[in-house]
Coordinates of C-alpha atoms in Angstrom, one line a residue:
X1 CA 4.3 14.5 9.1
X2 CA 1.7 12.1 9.5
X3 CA -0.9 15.0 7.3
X4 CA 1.9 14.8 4.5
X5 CA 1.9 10.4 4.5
X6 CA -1.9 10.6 4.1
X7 CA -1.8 13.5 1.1
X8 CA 1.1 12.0 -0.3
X9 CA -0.8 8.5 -0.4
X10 CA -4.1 10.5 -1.6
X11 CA -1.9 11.8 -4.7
X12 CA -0.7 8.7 -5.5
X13 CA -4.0 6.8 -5.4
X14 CA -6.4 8.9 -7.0
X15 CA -5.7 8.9 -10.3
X16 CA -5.9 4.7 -9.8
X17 CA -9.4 4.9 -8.3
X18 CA -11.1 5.4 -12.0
X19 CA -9.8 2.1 -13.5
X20 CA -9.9 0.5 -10.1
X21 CA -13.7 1.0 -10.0
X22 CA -14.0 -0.6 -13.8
X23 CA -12.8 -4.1 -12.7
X24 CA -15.0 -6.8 -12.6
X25 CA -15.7 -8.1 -8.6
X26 CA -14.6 -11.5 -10.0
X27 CA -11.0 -9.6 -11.4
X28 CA -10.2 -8.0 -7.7
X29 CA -7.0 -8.8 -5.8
X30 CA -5.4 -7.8 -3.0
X31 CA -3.3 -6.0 -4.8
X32 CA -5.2 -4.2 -7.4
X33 CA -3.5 -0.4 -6.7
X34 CA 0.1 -2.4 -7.3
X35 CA -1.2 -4.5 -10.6
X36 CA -2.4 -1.3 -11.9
X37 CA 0.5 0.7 -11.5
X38 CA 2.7 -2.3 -13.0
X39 CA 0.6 -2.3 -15.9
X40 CA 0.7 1.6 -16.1
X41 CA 4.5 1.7 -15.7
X42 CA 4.7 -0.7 -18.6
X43 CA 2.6 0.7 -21.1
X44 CA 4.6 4.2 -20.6
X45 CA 8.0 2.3 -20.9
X46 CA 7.1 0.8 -24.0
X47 CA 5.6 3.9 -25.7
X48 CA 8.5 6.3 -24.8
X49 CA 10.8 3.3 -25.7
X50 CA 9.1 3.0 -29.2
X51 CA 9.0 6.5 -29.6
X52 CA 13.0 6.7 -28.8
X53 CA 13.1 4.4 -31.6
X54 CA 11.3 5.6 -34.0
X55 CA 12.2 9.1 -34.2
X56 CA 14.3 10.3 -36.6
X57 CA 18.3 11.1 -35.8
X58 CA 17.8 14.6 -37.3
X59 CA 15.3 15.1 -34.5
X60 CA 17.1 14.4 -31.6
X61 CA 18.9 17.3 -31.4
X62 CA 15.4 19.1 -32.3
X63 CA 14.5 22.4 -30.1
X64 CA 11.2 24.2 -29.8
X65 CA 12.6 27.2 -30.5
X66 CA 15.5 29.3 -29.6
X67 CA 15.6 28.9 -26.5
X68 CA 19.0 27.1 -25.3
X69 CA 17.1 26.2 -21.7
X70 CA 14.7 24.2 -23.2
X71 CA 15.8 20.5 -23.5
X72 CA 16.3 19.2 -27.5
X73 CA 14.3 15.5 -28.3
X74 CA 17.5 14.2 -26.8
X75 CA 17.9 15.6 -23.9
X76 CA 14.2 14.7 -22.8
X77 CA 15.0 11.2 -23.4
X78 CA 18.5 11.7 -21.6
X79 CA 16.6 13.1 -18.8
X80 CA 14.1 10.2 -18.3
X81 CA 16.9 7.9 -18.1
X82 CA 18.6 10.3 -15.3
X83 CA 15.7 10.2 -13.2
X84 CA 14.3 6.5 -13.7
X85 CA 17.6 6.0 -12.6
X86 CA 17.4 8.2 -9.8
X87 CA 14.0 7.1 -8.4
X88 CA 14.2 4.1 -8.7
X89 CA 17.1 3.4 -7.0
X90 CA 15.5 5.2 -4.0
X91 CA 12.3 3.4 -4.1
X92 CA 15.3 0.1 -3.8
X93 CA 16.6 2.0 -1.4
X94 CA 20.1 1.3 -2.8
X95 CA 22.4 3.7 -4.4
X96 CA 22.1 4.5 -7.7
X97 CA 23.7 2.8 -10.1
X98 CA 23.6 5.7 -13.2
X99 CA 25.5 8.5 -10.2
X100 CA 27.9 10.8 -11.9
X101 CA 26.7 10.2 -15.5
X102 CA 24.2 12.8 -17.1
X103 CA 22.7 10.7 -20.2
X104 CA 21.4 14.1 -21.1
X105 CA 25.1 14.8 -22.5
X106 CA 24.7 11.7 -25.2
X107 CA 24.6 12.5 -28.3
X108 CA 23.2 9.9 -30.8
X109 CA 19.9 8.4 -30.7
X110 CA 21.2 4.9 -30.6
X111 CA 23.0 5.7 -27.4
X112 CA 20.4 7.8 -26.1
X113 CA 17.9 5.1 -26.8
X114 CA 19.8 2.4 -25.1
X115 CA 20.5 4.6 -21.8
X116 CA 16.4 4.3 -21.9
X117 CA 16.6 1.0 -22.0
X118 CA 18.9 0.3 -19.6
X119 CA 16.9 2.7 -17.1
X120 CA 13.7 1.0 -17.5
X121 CA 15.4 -2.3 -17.4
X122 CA 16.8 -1.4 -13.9
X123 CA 12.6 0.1 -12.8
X124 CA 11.2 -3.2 -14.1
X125 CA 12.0 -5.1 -10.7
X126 CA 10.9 -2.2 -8.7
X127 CA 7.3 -2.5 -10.1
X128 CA 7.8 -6.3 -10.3
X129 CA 8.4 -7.0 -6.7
X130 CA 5.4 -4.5 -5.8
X131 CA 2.6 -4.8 -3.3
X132 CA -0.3 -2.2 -2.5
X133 CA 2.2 -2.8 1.1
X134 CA 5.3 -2.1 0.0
X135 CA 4.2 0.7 -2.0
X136 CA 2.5 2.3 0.5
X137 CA 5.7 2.2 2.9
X138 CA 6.9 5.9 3.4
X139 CA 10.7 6.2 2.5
X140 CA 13.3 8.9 3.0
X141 CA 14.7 10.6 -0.9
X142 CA 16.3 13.0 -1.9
X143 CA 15.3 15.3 -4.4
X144 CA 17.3 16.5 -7.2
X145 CA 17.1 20.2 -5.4
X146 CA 18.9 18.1 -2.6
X147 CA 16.5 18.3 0.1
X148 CA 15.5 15.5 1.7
X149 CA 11.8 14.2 2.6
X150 CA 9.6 11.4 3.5
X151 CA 7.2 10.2 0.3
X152 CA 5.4 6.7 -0.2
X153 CA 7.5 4.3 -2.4
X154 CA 4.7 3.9 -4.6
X155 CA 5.5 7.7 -5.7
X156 CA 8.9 7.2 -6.7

């Protein structure tokens, strides 16, 4: 257990360690893995917010082909709000607030794109009350196969 904590926390902090390395000595907190993945968080919000905006209503219901297993525009968006919802309420370690709905059963853009909203709205306090500790606090989740396992917060 202890060998999946440490890979688990290697995952997560890797991909931080090349804009972590770019800060100034003078710009270093105690915090700096937290700050970065707040700031991370938030620039992804906004551009699949904006994106959910701007695309065009004929496109939600868009399909890369055929295919009636692959997700339409809509559904994608649908399904980020299902598991923002989902993680996140984990990572609070309270229970989720979105359980029973499937957003990825909406069917216009404006309600698709507020379900987004209102997912991300819930994540911003997770990120906001974040600490390099806190994040690195392993927490029991369930994943959406069911099983259950032990993962950082910070992964969530």
């Amino acid at each position: 257990m202890k060998k999946f904590v440490l890979l688990a926390s290697i995952c997560v902090l890797l991909p931080a360690l090349p804009a972590w390395g770019q800060s100034s000595p003078q710009s270093s907190s105690k915090d700096a893995l937290s700050a970065w993945l707040r700031s991370s968080y938030a620039g992804r919000r906004d551009n699949l917010i904006d994106s959910a905006e701007k695309v065009p209503d004929d496109i939600y219901n868009l399909r890369p082909g055929p295919q009636k297993e692959v997700r339409t525009y809509g559904q994608i968006i649908g399904h980020l709000a299902n598991f923002n919802y989902l993680w996140c309420s984990q990572a609070k370690e309270e229970k989720n607030p979105a359980a029973g709905k499937d957003f990825e059963k909406l069917e216009t853009r404006a309600k698709l794109t507020q379900a987004l909203k209102d997912a991300f709205h819930y994540c911003d306090s997770v990120y906001a009350n974040l600490t390099d500790a806190s994040g690195l606090e392993v927490i029991q989740i369930t994943q959406e196969n069911g099983k259950e396992t032990h993962v950082p917060r910070m992964s969530c």
